[in-house]
Amino acid sequence: MPRSAPAQPDKTMTMREAIAAHVHDGGTVSLEGFTHLIPTAAGHEIIRQGRRGLTIVRMTADIVVDQLLAAGCVTKLVSSFVGNSSAGSLGELRRRIESAEGEPLEFEEYSHYGMICRYLAGAQRLPFYPLRSYAGSDLPSVNPAIRTVTSPYADERVHVVPPVNPDVTIVHAQRADRAGNTQIWGLTGIQAEAVFAARRAVVVVEEIVADEVVRSDPNRTVIPAHAVDAVVECPRGAHPSFAQGYYDRDNAFYRSWSAISRDPDRLQAWLADWVHGTADHAEYVAKLGPEFWARLEVGEALSLPVNYGRRL
Amino acid sequence: MPRSAPAQPDKTMTMREAIAAHVHDGGTVSLEGFTHLIPTAAGHEIIRQGRRGLTIVRMTADIVVDQLLAAGCVTKLVSSFVGNSSAGSLGELRRRIESAEGEPLEFEEYSHYGMICRYLAGAQRLPFYPLRSYAGSDLPSVNPAIRTVTSPYADERVHVVPPVNPDVTIVHAQRADRAGNTQIWGLTGIQAEAVFAARRAVVVVEEIVADEVVRSDPNRTVIPAHAVDAVVECPRGAHPSFAQGYYDRDNAFYRSWSAISRDPDRLQAWLADWVHGTADHAEYVAKLGPEFWARLEVGEALSLPVNYGRRL
Amino acid sequence: MSPGHVECTSSELLAVVASRELRARRTVFAGIGLPTLAASLAHLTVAPELEIVYESGVCGAHPSQLPETIADAVLITGAEAVLPMPVLFGYVLQGGHIDVGFLGAAQIDRFGNLNSSVIGDWHAPKVRLPGPGGAMEVMASAREVFVVMRRHDRRSFVDELDFCTSPGPHRALAEGVRPLGAGVTRVVTELGILASSGQGDELRLVAVHPGVTVEQAREATGWDLAVAPDLGTVQPPTAAELRLLRDEVDPGRVYLR
Amino acid sequence: MSPGHVECTSSELLAVVASRELRARRTVFAGIGLPTLAASLAHLTVAPELEIVYESGVCGAHPSQLPETIADAVLITGAEAVLPMPVLFGYVLQGGHIDVGFLGAAQIDRFGNLNSSVIGDWHAPKVRLPGPGGAMEVMASAREVFVVMRRHDRRSFVDELDFCTSPGPHRALAEGVRPLGAGVTRVVTELGILASSGQGDELRLVAVHPGVTVEQAREATGWDLAVAPDLGTVQPPTAAELRLLRDEVDPGRVYLR
C-alpha cells in the first residue's frame, strides 16, 4: 500500500514563532535536558519576548534558569538540583532564595527520581507515581505534594508524587523531520517523558533532516511526531551545554557563570549584551564567532549501521 | 584513563548449560518477545531437559507456550493473550483450560498493559503499579491480584497490579557482547523490563559480536551487562517468529499450528520429531534445511550512521 | 440502486463505511485487516493527516507490502518511530494521544461493553478466547472506539455478556471511575451502523444498508435495539472509494477477499 | 614512616583509601572527582570486575580522557550502554543493581544522614545548597553508601543536621519503611575512616591515618564520636597504588591536584 502512509504535516517554525505561540505569561514551562542538550536558545527567546509569571519545571536548574530568573520571567521553580553543574553557584537563584529582598521565588523541591516520577505520572495520565525515596527525609515536611500510599498487597507504605502536566515542554535534540519525529543519541535524559506529559511540545533541533534519514532508523526516534506541536531548527541552540556529535560543552562558560551571576549588575549587563542585544540565536552564534566555535568542534565516531531488513 | 574500563566478564554458555543452570523445576520463568524475537529455542531446550511445575509468565502466550504445555512442563500460566497470533487457536492450551480432563492449568489473566505494569513494578522494586484499566471489567472478579488504591491527591481510585519478579527471564535479541550488553532493534517490546524484574536473566542472541560493535552505538543497548547472567548464541532461535534484519516470520508454520495442536497425537508426534528428536537448536535448524531458510531470507535496509563525536 | 453504485464484497463495504467515520481524525489505533484497510482508505479520502499507531509500537509505518500482522517486519523498516511497549501503552495510549481505537470482540452488549475472554463461565469455559490483549486499554483511553463486526447476529450482539473483558465508560462510572474516552461510539456491521453519542448512552441503530430493514437489524440483535428517529440509509461505496481501496490500499487482495 | 611509604596529596590519600573499600564490589554509582578516581583505581587493584554507573545513564564507559562531568561527551562515545533516566533511576538504582553509591554532603550526622539542601532554615536559608539531585535515591537503594569528605570538622560532622535531605535507614525505619540498602557504611576523611556495620547503628571511628590521634578525630566531630575497640591505623598509600593512580588513572592530573 504505497500511498497509505500519512501526509507529513509540516510543523516547522522559527523560534520566535514557537515561543510566541506556545509560551504564555503565567504558564508552566518544562525545559528538560540533563547536562546534554539543554534548550538554552529557547530560554533566551522567552527572555527576549519578556514573558512573566512563569513556573519553570526543570530537574537541574542551572545557567538557563538563572538567566530566566534574572530576566524576571519566573515566579515559581520546580526542581531537584539548583546549582551550576559542578562548576559553582547560581548567583541570581541564591539571591532570590536566600535574601528577603527582591521578588520572592516560590520553590518546590524534589529529588531527581521524584521529578522523573512526576513526568512519568504526567505522561501516563496517572493520579500519582510511587517511588522508594523520601522515607525519613525532611523534604516531605516542606513539600506537601509528596505524600504516601499504603500498598494493598502488604502492610507497606510507599511515597508518591503527583503528575506534572506542563502547559508546554521545550526540549533540544539533534535532529527531527518536519513533522516532529525526533531523534536523540547520547544522553536521552527525561525528554520523551517531559514531552508526553505536556499539553504542548516544542522540539528545537540542531538540524531538520529529510524524512528518509529519520526513517532509516526508527528505533532512534525518541519522540514521535504526534506528540510534537512545533519543530524549530536552531543550530548550536544548546550552548553552553553540548550536542553529542555536533559540538562539545563550553566548560569555560560554566566556570565563568559563578562570577557573572554573583554580581547583579554584571548579570544584567550580560543579558543586555547576549540576549536582548541579539535578535535571535543566529546572531548570538555569530557574535561568539567562528574561532570560538572551532574550539568546541568534535571529530567523527560513527555508529556502525544495523540492518532493518527488506522483504525479498 | 585508558585502563579504567572494566574487564568484561565472559558470560557466554551453550543453551544447554544456560537452561540447566537457570531454569529449575517449580520455578517462575518469563519468556518475552512481542511477536518479534520470541525465545522459542530456549523453550525447546526447557522441554528437552524435562522441566516440571513451571509458572510461565508471557504476555502473548502463543506457539512456544502451547508446546511447553503439551510437553508437561507447565502448571501455571500468567498471560494477557492466549492465541496463535491472528492465525488460529492453541489446541493444547484450549484443552487444558476448556476440559476437565488432563492436568489442570492454573491461569492468571491480565490485560497487556496490566502485564507491562507488573514488569515495570518488578523492575522498579515497587509494591504495586497503577494503571487506568480494569474499572468496570469482570477481570478483577476472577483475578484477586488486581486491586485498587485511592489517590492521596483527589478522591479518585485507580487499579493497581502487583510486581512480577520471575526466577529467570529469557529473551531473544539480535546481538550482544560476551558480557551481556544486548542490542535490539525493530520491536523492542517489554524485554528490558522483564530482564530487570527477574532474579536471573538469560539473553539468547542471533550473534555474539565484538565489544567494538556494541560500543559503536551505546544507545542501541537495551539491556546492560550488569542485568544479564548468561549469554547464549543461538542463530535462528526465534523461529517461527522473526528477527528484524536476520530472517522473516514463518507465517506458514503459524497457520499450520492450529491443525497440529488440535490433535493431541499429532502434537506429541511434532514434539518427538522436532524437539526431542533434535539434540539442540542447531540440529533443528539443519533439519529444516537450507531451502527452507532461503524462503525466510531478508534483504538489506541499513540504518544511516550517527556521529557520537570524538574530542579533538 | 443509486447512480454510481458498484457491486462490492462485504469486506469492501465494511472497510469503506468504517473509513468515512474517521473524517478529520488524527490518530487511530488499529489492528490488521479491516481496521487497517479502513484507516488506509480514510487517509486517502476523509482524513489526510491520519496516522495509524499499531499495538506493537510502530508509528508512521511506510510498509512496502500489506502487513500480515501488527508486528510485521515490513511495518518496521522505514517507519517513523518504533516505540517500546511501556511508551506505547503508557504514554501514547493511556496518555490520551489516540483519537480512535478499533476493536473486535466475540460479544458486544447495548452499552458497547466487549467480551473477548470466554464463552461460558470463566472458570470452566465452553470456549476459551484469546483474552484482553490491549483491548481494555484501548477502551479506557482512546477518545472513541469503533467496532467492525462482520457478523451481526444474536450470538455476538447479546443482551448480557458471558464475561465483560473491556468495559465501556458506563460500567467504569458505576465503579466511580471516569475514563478518558467515550467508549464504543460506532459499530459497523453487515446490516448497518449502530452509534452512541458518548459516555453512558445505549447504542442505537442510526443507519441501515440499502435493502436492509429495521426489523432485520432488530431481529439480529440480542437486546431491544433502539432506533434513531432520523434513521438513515448508508450511502453505498462509491466507485472512487472502491477504486482507491482496490488499486491503492490492497492491490494484492490480501484482505479484500 | 613504614617502609614503602611515599609522600602524597590529600586527594591521593582519600582516593587510595576509598578504593580499597571497594574490594570485590561489582557496581558502583559514582560522581566525578574523588569517587571516579577511587573506583578507577579499585578496578586496577581490588575489584577487577567493577563497573562504574553514572547518574547520567552511562554504563561501561571507556573514556578517551578523564571526564569533566558525569555527562561528559567522552563518557558516551564508546560506552557499552547509555540508559534513559527512568531506566537508570527506576530499574538500575531503585531496582537494586548498585552495590556501592558514593555521596558527598554539606553535613553528615552520626547515623550517616546527609544534608545537601540548606544551611539554616529551609524556608529562609542562610545558604541555599544544590539540593537532593539523586542522592536520596542512592541512599535508599544502593546496598551501601560511601562518603568521602575532604574536610573533617564540626561544620560538616554535626550533632544535628540543619535539614535531612537524604536519610539513612535509621530514619526510614522510624517511619516504618525498610530501605534496600544499609545506608552510609564508610566515611573516608582526612583524619581516618568512620564505619557502620549496617542498618541503624552509629558511625564509629575504626581507623586513623598515621600521626592522627583519636582525640583529634573526636575534636573535629560534632557529636560524641564512638571509637572501635580494635581501632586501626590506615595503611598509607603504597608506591604501587600511587603509581597506578598517577600514571594510569589520572596522568593529566585533572583531579589529583
mmCIF file of N, CA and C in Angstrom, chain C residues 99-193:
data_model
loop_
_atom_site.group_PDB
_atom_site.id
_atom_site.type_symbol
_atom_site.label_atom_id
_atom_site.label_comp_id
_atom_site.label_asym_id
_atom_site.label_seq_id
_atom_site.Cartn_x
_atom_site.Cartn_y
_atom_site.Cartn_z
ATOM 1 N N ASP C 99 -7.064 9.117 18.998
ATOM 2 C CA ASP C 99 -8.422 9.608 18.738
ATOM 3 C C ASP C 99 -9.418 8.461 18.641
ATOM 4 N N VAL C 100 -9.067 7.461 17.849
ATOM 5 C CA VAL C 100 -9.990 6.348 17.603
ATOM 6 C C VAL C 100 -9.239 5.033 17.729
ATOM 7 N N GLY C 101 -9.790 4.111 18.510
ATOM 8 C CA GLY C 101 -9.251 2.761 18.576
ATOM 9 C C GLY C 101 -10.230 1.795 17.935
ATOM 10 N N PHE C 102 -9.721 0.895 17.121
ATOM 11 C CA PHE C 102 -10.573 -0.139 16.533
ATOM 12 C C PHE C 102 -10.511 -1.397 17.392
ATOM 13 N N LEU C 103 -11.649 -1.970 17.689
ATOM 14 C CA LEU C 103 -11.661 -3.224 18.434
ATOM 15 C C LEU C 103 -12.640 -4.209 17.791
ATOM 16 N N GLY C 104 -12.359 -5.471 18.018
ATOM 17 C CA GLY C 104 -13.314 -6.514 17.692
ATOM 18 C C GLY C 104 -13.658 -7.228 18.976
ATOM 19 N N ALA C 105 -14.594 -8.165 18.918
ATOM 20 C CA ALA C 105 -14.942 -8.908 20.124
ATOM 21 C C ALA C 105 -15.811 -10.096 19.728
ATOM 22 N N ALA C 106 -15.902 -11.062 20.620
ATOM 23 C CA ALA C 106 -16.827 -12.173 20.400
ATOM 24 C C ALA C 106 -18.246 -11.755 20.739
ATOM 25 N N GLN C 107 -18.380 -10.906 21.758
ATOM 26 C CA GLN C 107 -19.704 -10.425 22.169
ATOM 27 C C GLN C 107 -19.647 -8.925 22.469
ATOM 28 N N ILE C 108 -20.753 -8.250 22.109
ATOM 29 C CA ILE C 108 -20.905 -6.831 22.441
ATOM 30 C C ILE C 108 -22.307 -6.641 23.024
ATOM 31 N N ASP C 109 -22.454 -5.751 24.012
ATOM 32 C CA ASP C 109 -23.796 -5.500 24.527
ATOM 33 C C ASP C 109 -24.241 -4.081 24.172
ATOM 34 N N ARG C 110 -25.422 -3.691 24.657
ATOM 35 C CA ARG C 110 -26.042 -2.426 24.217
ATOM 36 C C ARG C 110 -25.230 -1.194 24.615
ATOM 37 N N PHE C 111 -24.359 -1.342 25.617
ATOM 38 C CA PHE C 111 -23.536 -0.199 26.028
ATOM 39 C C PHE C 111 -22.136 -0.247 25.408
ATOM 40 N N GLY C 112 -21.952 -1.210 24.510
ATOM 41 C CA GLY C 112 -20.636 -1.308 23.895
ATOM 42 C C GLY C 112 -19.602 -1.958 24.781
ATOM 43 N N ASN C 113 -20.019 -2.656 25.832
ATOM 44 C CA ASN C 113 -19.066 -3.461 26.593
ATOM 45 C C ASN C 113 -18.689 -4.679 25.754
ATOM 46 N N LEU C 114 -17.460 -5.152 25.882
ATOM 47 C CA LEU C 114 -16.973 -6.207 24.994
ATOM 48 C C LEU C 114 -16.465 -7.418 25.774
ATOM 49 N N ASN C 115 -16.685 -8.585 25.204
ATOM 50 C CA ASN C 115 -16.157 -9.835 25.743
ATOM 51 C C ASN C 115 -15.218 -10.481 24.725
ATOM 52 N N SER C 116 -13.966 -10.631 25.121
ATOM 53 C CA SER C 116 -13.032 -11.375 24.257
ATOM 54 C C SER C 116 -12.318 -12.459 25.060
ATOM 55 N N SER C 117 -12.892 -12.840 26.215
ATOM 56 C CA SER C 117 -12.215 -13.804 27.089
ATOM 57 C C SER C 117 -12.769 -15.214 26.974
ATOM 58 N N VAL C 118 -14.044 -15.383 27.242
ATOM 59 C CA VAL C 118 -14.616 -16.746 27.270
ATOM 60 C C VAL C 118 -16.054 -16.759 26.791
ATOM 61 N N ILE C 119 -16.473 -17.906 26.229
ATOM 62 C CA ILE C 119 -17.896 -18.213 26.101
ATOM 63 C C ILE C 119 -18.178 -19.200 27.224
ATOM 64 N N GLY C 120 -19.168 -18.888 28.054
ATOM 65 C CA GLY C 120 -19.458 -19.713 29.218
ATOM 66 C C GLY C 120 -18.858 -19.100 30.461
ATOM 67 N N ASP C 121 -18.642 -19.943 31.458
ATOM 68 C CA ASP C 121 -18.104 -19.494 32.751
ATOM 69 C C ASP C 121 -16.581 -19.339 32.650
ATOM 70 N N TRP C 122 -16.032 -18.248 33.157
ATOM 71 C CA TRP C 122 -14.586 -18.025 33.049
ATOM 72 C C TRP C 122 -13.802 -19.191 33.655
ATOM 73 N N HIS C 123 -14.293 -19.739 34.762
ATOM 74 C CA HIS C 123 -13.539 -20.784 35.469
ATOM 75 C C HIS C 123 -13.599 -22.132 34.754
ATOM 76 N N ALA C 124 -14.632 -22.355 33.959
ATOM 77 C CA ALA C 124 -14.741 -23.626 33.211
ATOM 78 C C ALA C 124 -15.406 -23.310 31.882
ATOM 79 N N PRO C 125 -14.678 -22.627 31.037
ATOM 80 C CA PRO C 125 -15.322 -22.071 29.836
ATOM 81 C C PRO C 125 -15.661 -23.132 28.780
ATOM 82 N N LYS C 126 -16.724 -22.822 28.043
ATOM 83 C CA LYS C 126 -17.065 -23.635 26.880
ATOM 84 C C LYS C 126 -16.020 -23.368 25.783
ATOM 85 N N VAL C 127 -15.737 -22.118 25.572
ATOM 86 C CA VAL C 127 -14.678 -21.731 24.615
ATOM 87 C C VAL C 127 -13.766 -20.710 25.276
ATOM 88 N N ARG C 128 -12.477 -21.026 25.279
ATOM 89 C CA ARG C 128 -11.507 -20.060 25.768
ATOM 90 C C ARG C 128 -11.067 -19.209 24.588
ATOM 91 N N LEU C 129 -11.364 -17.909 24.665
ATOM 92 C CA LEU C 129 -10.979 -16.974 23.604
ATOM 93 C C LEU C 129 -9.616 -16.369 23.942
ATOM 94 N N PRO C 130 -9.013 -15.623 23.012
ATOM 95 C CA PRO C 130 -7.654 -15.116 23.265
ATOM 96 C C PRO C 130 -7.521 -14.212 24.488
ATOM 97 N N GLY C 131 -8.571 -13.511 24.866
ATOM 98 C CA GLY C 131 -8.462 -12.678 26.073
ATOM 99 C C GLY C 131 -8.306 -11.202 25.775
ATOM 100 N N PRO C 132 -7.907 -10.431 26.779
ATOM 101 C CA PRO C 132 -7.957 -8.965 26.655
ATOM 102 C C PRO C 132 -6.959 -8.386 25.650
ATOM 103 N N GLY C 133 -5.731 -8.926 25.618
ATOM 104 C CA GLY C 133 -4.709 -8.204 24.862
ATOM 105 C C GLY C 133 -4.713 -6.766 25.336
ATOM 106 N N GLY C 134 -4.670 -5.828 24.391
ATOM 107 C CA GLY C 134 -4.688 -4.424 24.773
ATOM 108 C C GLY C 134 -6.060 -3.780 24.648
ATOM 109 N N ALA C 135 -7.117 -4.606 24.455
ATOM 110 C CA ALA C 135 -8.446 -4.033 24.192
ATOM 111 C C ALA C 135 -8.957 -3.211 25.368
ATOM 112 N N MET C 136 -8.687 -3.690 26.573
ATOM 113 C CA MET C 136 -9.141 -2.972 27.752
ATOM 114 C C MET C 136 -8.530 -1.574 27.800
ATOM 115 N N GLU C 137 -7.262 -1.478 27.400
ATOM 116 C CA GLU C 137 -6.571 -0.190 27.410
ATOM 117 C C GLU C 137 -7.104 0.733 26.311
ATOM 118 N N VAL C 138 -7.396 0.164 25.149
ATOM 119 C CA VAL C 138 -7.962 0.972 24.071
ATOM 120 C C VAL C 138 -9.308 1.528 24.530
ATOM 121 N N MET C 139 -10.103 0.671 25.149
ATOM 122 C CA MET C 139 -11.425 1.093 25.615
ATOM 123 C C MET C 139 -11.298 2.191 26.667
ATOM 124 N N ALA C 140 -10.342 2.056 27.562
ATOM 125 C CA ALA C 140 -10.220 3.022 28.657
ATOM 126 C C ALA C 140 -9.678 4.370 28.189
ATOM 127 N N SER C 141 -8.867 4.377 27.135
ATOM 128 C CA SER C 141 -8.097 5.597 26.864
ATOM 129 C C SER C 141 -8.244 6.210 25.477
ATOM 130 N N ALA C 142 -8.672 5.446 24.473
ATOM 131 C CA ALA C 142 -8.899 6.084 23.172
ATOM 132 C C ALA C 142 -10.124 6.989 23.302
ATOM 133 N N ARG C 143 -10.107 8.133 22.601
ATOM 134 C CA ARG C 143 -11.233 9.062 22.748
ATOM 135 C C ARG C 143 -12.538 8.417 22.331
ATOM 136 N N GLU C 144 -12.472 7.602 21.260
ATOM 137 C CA GLU C 144 -13.642 6.841 20.815
ATOM 138 C C GLU C 144 -13.171 5.474 20.382
ATOM 139 N N VAL C 145 -14.094 4.516 20.417
ATOM 140 C CA VAL C 145 -13.790 3.178 19.917
ATOM 141 C C VAL C 145 -14.775 2.835 18.810
ATOM 142 N N PHE C 146 -14.214 2.342 17.710
ATOM 143 C CA PHE C 146 -15.047 1.843 16.618
ATOM 144 C C PHE C 146 -14.946 0.324 16.609
ATOM 145 N N VAL C 147 -16.080 -0.332 16.429
ATOM 146 C CA VAL C 147 -16.091 -1.793 16.342
ATOM 147 C C VAL C 147 -16.601 -2.171 14.956
ATOM 148 N N VAL C 148 -15.864 -3.037 14.284
ATOM 149 C CA VAL C 148 -16.325 -3.545 12.992
ATOM 150 C C VAL C 148 -16.634 -5.028 13.178
ATOM 151 N N MET C 149 -17.877 -5.414 12.963
ATOM 152 C CA MET C 149 -18.288 -6.800 13.153
ATOM 153 C C MET C 149 -18.792 -7.358 11.817
ATOM 154 N N ARG C 150 -18.085 -8.352 11.315
ATOM 155 C CA ARG C 150 -18.549 -8.952 10.066
ATOM 156 C C ARG C 150 -19.942 -9.549 10.240
ATOM 157 N N ARG C 151 -20.154 -10.194 11.383
ATOM 158 C CA ARG C 151 -21.401 -10.917 11.601
ATOM 159 C C ARG C 151 -22.272 -10.136 12.567
ATOM 160 N N HIS C 152 -23.494 -9.844 12.160
ATOM 161 C CA HIS C 152 -24.459 -9.176 13.044
ATOM 162 C C HIS C 152 -25.534 -10.197 13.390
ATOM 163 N N ASP C 153 -25.370 -10.866 14.541
ATOM 164 C CA ASP C 153 -26.387 -11.845 14.943
ATOM 165 C C ASP C 153 -26.487 -11.898 16.458
ATOM 166 N N ARG C 154 -27.434 -12.668 16.961
ATOM 167 C CA ARG C 154 -27.711 -12.700 18.402
ATOM 168 C C ARG C 154 -26.619 -13.402 19.202
ATOM 169 N N ARG C 155 -25.741 -14.144 18.533
ATOM 170 C CA ARG C 155 -24.615 -14.756 19.259
ATOM 171 C C ARG C 155 -23.574 -13.690 19.621
ATOM 172 N N SER C 156 -23.469 -12.673 18.786
ATOM 173 C CA SER C 156 -22.459 -11.626 19.027
ATOM 174 C C SER C 156 -23.056 -10.381 19.685
ATOM 175 N N PHE C 157 -24.254 -10.021 19.301
ATOM 176 C CA PHE C 157 -24.917 -8.841 19.869
ATOM 177 C C PHE C 157 -25.865 -9.337 20.954
ATOM 178 N N VAL C 158 -25.348 -9.374 22.203
ATOM 179 C CA VAL C 158 -26.051 -10.101 23.254
ATOM 180 C C VAL C 158 -26.656 -9.160 24.303
ATOM 181 N N ASP C 159 -27.700 -9.670 24.936
ATOM 182 C CA ASP C 159 -28.342 -8.913 25.999
ATOM 183 C C ASP C 159 -27.438 -8.850 27.228
ATOM 184 N N GLU C 160 -26.733 -9.958 27.476
ATOM 185 C CA GLU C 160 -25.811 -9.990 28.608
ATOM 186 C C GLU C 160 -24.534 -10.725 28.197
ATOM 187 N N LEU C 161 -23.408 -10.079 28.426
ATOM 188 C CA LEU C 161 -22.125 -10.709 28.096
ATOM 189 C C LEU C 161 -21.879 -11.916 29.009
ATOM 190 N N ASP C 162 -21.240 -12.952 28.481
ATOM 191 C CA ASP C 162 -20.808 -14.059 29.340
ATOM 192 C C ASP C 162 -19.750 -13.561 30.328
ATOM 193 N N PHE C 163 -18.940 -12.569 29.863
ATOM 194 C CA PHE C 163 -17.853 -12.033 30.680
ATOM 195 C C PHE C 163 -17.543 -10.664 30.111
ATOM 196 N N CYS C 164 -17.410 -9.676 30.956
ATOM 197 C CA CYS C 164 -17.040 -8.355 30.439
ATOM 198 C C CYS C 164 -15.536 -8.183 30.523
ATOM 199 N N THR C 165 -14.878 -8.315 29.366
ATOM 200 C CA THR C 165 -13.434 -8.104 29.333
ATOM 201 C C THR C 165 -13.136 -6.613 29.336
ATOM 202 N N SER C 166 -13.662 -5.914 28.328
ATOM 203 C CA SER C 166 -13.335 -4.499 28.123
ATOM 204 C C SER C 166 -14.580 -3.664 28.330
ATOM 205 N N PRO C 167 -14.663 -2.988 29.482
ATOM 206 C CA PRO C 167 -15.882 -2.266 29.815
ATOM 207 C C PRO C 167 -15.931 -0.891 29.184
ATOM 208 N N GLY C 168 -17.111 -0.479 28.806
ATOM 209 C CA GLY C 168 -17.318 0.894 28.371
ATOM 210 C C GLY C 168 -17.404 1.802 29.581
ATOM 211 N N PRO C 169 -17.481 3.110 29.345
ATOM 212 C CA PRO C 169 -17.488 4.075 30.457
ATOM 213 C C PRO C 169 -18.692 3.892 31.386
ATOM 214 N N HIS C 170 -19.804 3.395 30.835
ATOM 215 C CA HIS C 170 -20.994 3.112 31.636
ATOM 216 C C HIS C 170 -20.645 2.262 32.862
ATOM 217 N N ARG C 171 -19.921 1.168 32.609
ATOM 218 C CA ARG C 171 -19.555 0.267 33.714
ATOM 219 C C ARG C 171 -18.448 0.863 34.586
ATOM 220 N N ALA C 172 -17.502 1.560 33.958
ATOM 221 C CA ALA C 172 -16.427 2.173 34.750
ATOM 222 C C ALA C 172 -17.000 3.215 35.701
ATOM 223 N N LEU C 173 -17.940 4.037 35.189
ATOM 224 C CA LEU C 173 -18.551 5.074 36.016
ATOM 225 C C LEU C 173 -19.310 4.473 37.192
ATOM 226 N N ALA C 174 -19.911 3.297 36.967
ATOM 227 C CA ALA C 174 -20.629 2.621 38.054
ATOM 228 C C ALA C 174 -19.672 2.257 39.186
ATOM 229 N N GLU C 175 -18.381 2.131 38.855
ATOM 230 C CA GLU C 175 -17.380 1.868 39.891
ATOM 231 C C GLU C 175 -16.699 3.164 40.340
ATOM 232 N N GLY C 176 -17.214 4.272 39.903
ATOM 233 C CA GLY C 176 -16.682 5.557 40.362
ATOM 234 C C GLY C 176 -15.452 6.025 39.618
ATOM 235 N N VAL C 177 -15.189 5.442 38.462
ATOM 236 C CA VAL C 177 -14.006 5.838 37.686
ATOM 237 C C VAL C 177 -14.461 6.460 36.367
ATOM 238 N N ARG C 178 -13.962 7.644 36.087
ATOM 239 C CA ARG C 178 -14.312 8.313 34.829
ATOM 240 C C ARG C 178 -13.203 8.106 33.817
ATOM 241 N N PRO C 179 -13.465 7.276 32.803
ATOM 242 C CA PRO C 179 -12.406 7.047 31.811
ATOM 243 C C PRO C 179 -12.246 8.246 30.891
ATOM 244 N N LEU C 180 -11.108 8.268 30.181
ATOM 245 C CA LEU C 180 -10.835 9.385 29.277
ATOM 246 C C LEU C 180 -11.798 9.396 28.101
ATOM 247 N N GLY C 181 -12.098 8.213 27.587
ATOM 248 C CA GLY C 181 -12.798 8.144 26.315
ATOM 249 C C GLY C 181 -14.290 7.922 26.440
ATOM 250 N N ALA C 182 -14.950 7.941 25.297
ATOM 251 C CA ALA C 182 -16.398 7.823 25.228
ATOM 252 C C ALA C 182 -16.835 6.384 25.005
ATOM 253 N N GLY C 183 -15.881 5.453 24.980
ATOM 254 C CA GLY C 183 -16.239 4.060 24.728
ATOM 255 C C GLY C 183 -16.614 3.837 23.268
ATOM 256 N N VAL C 184 -17.403 2.791 23.022
ATOM 257 C CA VAL C 184 -17.774 2.457 21.640
ATOM 258 C C VAL C 184 -18.788 3.466 21.154
ATOM 259 N N THR C 185 -18.406 4.238 20.138
ATOM 260 C CA THR C 185 -19.333 5.222 19.567
ATOM 261 C C THR C 185 -19.870 4.791 18.204
ATOM 262 N N ARG C 186 -19.206 3.835 17.569
ATOM 263 C CA ARG C 186 -19.661 3.352 16.263
ATOM 264 C C ARG C 186 -19.470 1.836 16.167
ATOM 265 N N VAL C 187 -20.523 1.156 15.697
ATOM 266 C CA VAL C 187 -20.406 -0.256 15.367
ATOM 267 C C VAL C 187 -20.857 -0.410 13.920
ATOM 268 N N VAL C 188 -19.936 -0.849 13.079
ATOM 269 C CA VAL C 188 -20.252 -1.016 11.665
ATOM 270 C C VAL C 188 -20.441 -2.509 11.403
ATOM 271 N N THR C 189 -21.584 -2.876 10.881
ATOM 272 C CA THR C 189 -21.864 -4.296 10.630
ATOM 273 C C THR C 189 -22.361 -4.494 9.201
ATOM 274 N N GLU C 190 -22.637 -5.732 8.889
ATOM 275 C CA GLU C 190 -23.164 -6.060 7.569
ATOM 276 C C GLU C 190 -24.592 -5.528 7.387
ATOM 277 N N LEU C 191 -25.250 -5.145 8.490
ATOM 278 C CA LEU C 191 -26.624 -4.657 8.379
ATOM 279 C C LEU C 191 -26.714 -3.131 8.414
ATOM 280 N N GLY C 192 -25.759 -2.494 9.079
ATOM 281 C CA GLY C 192 -25.850 -1.046 9.145
ATOM 282 C C GLY C 192 -24.879 -0.482 10.164
ATOM 283 N N ILE C 193 -25.235 0.672 10.752
ATOM 284 C CA ILE C 193 -24.360 1.341 11.703
ATOM 285 C C ILE C 193 -25.113 1.577 13.008
#
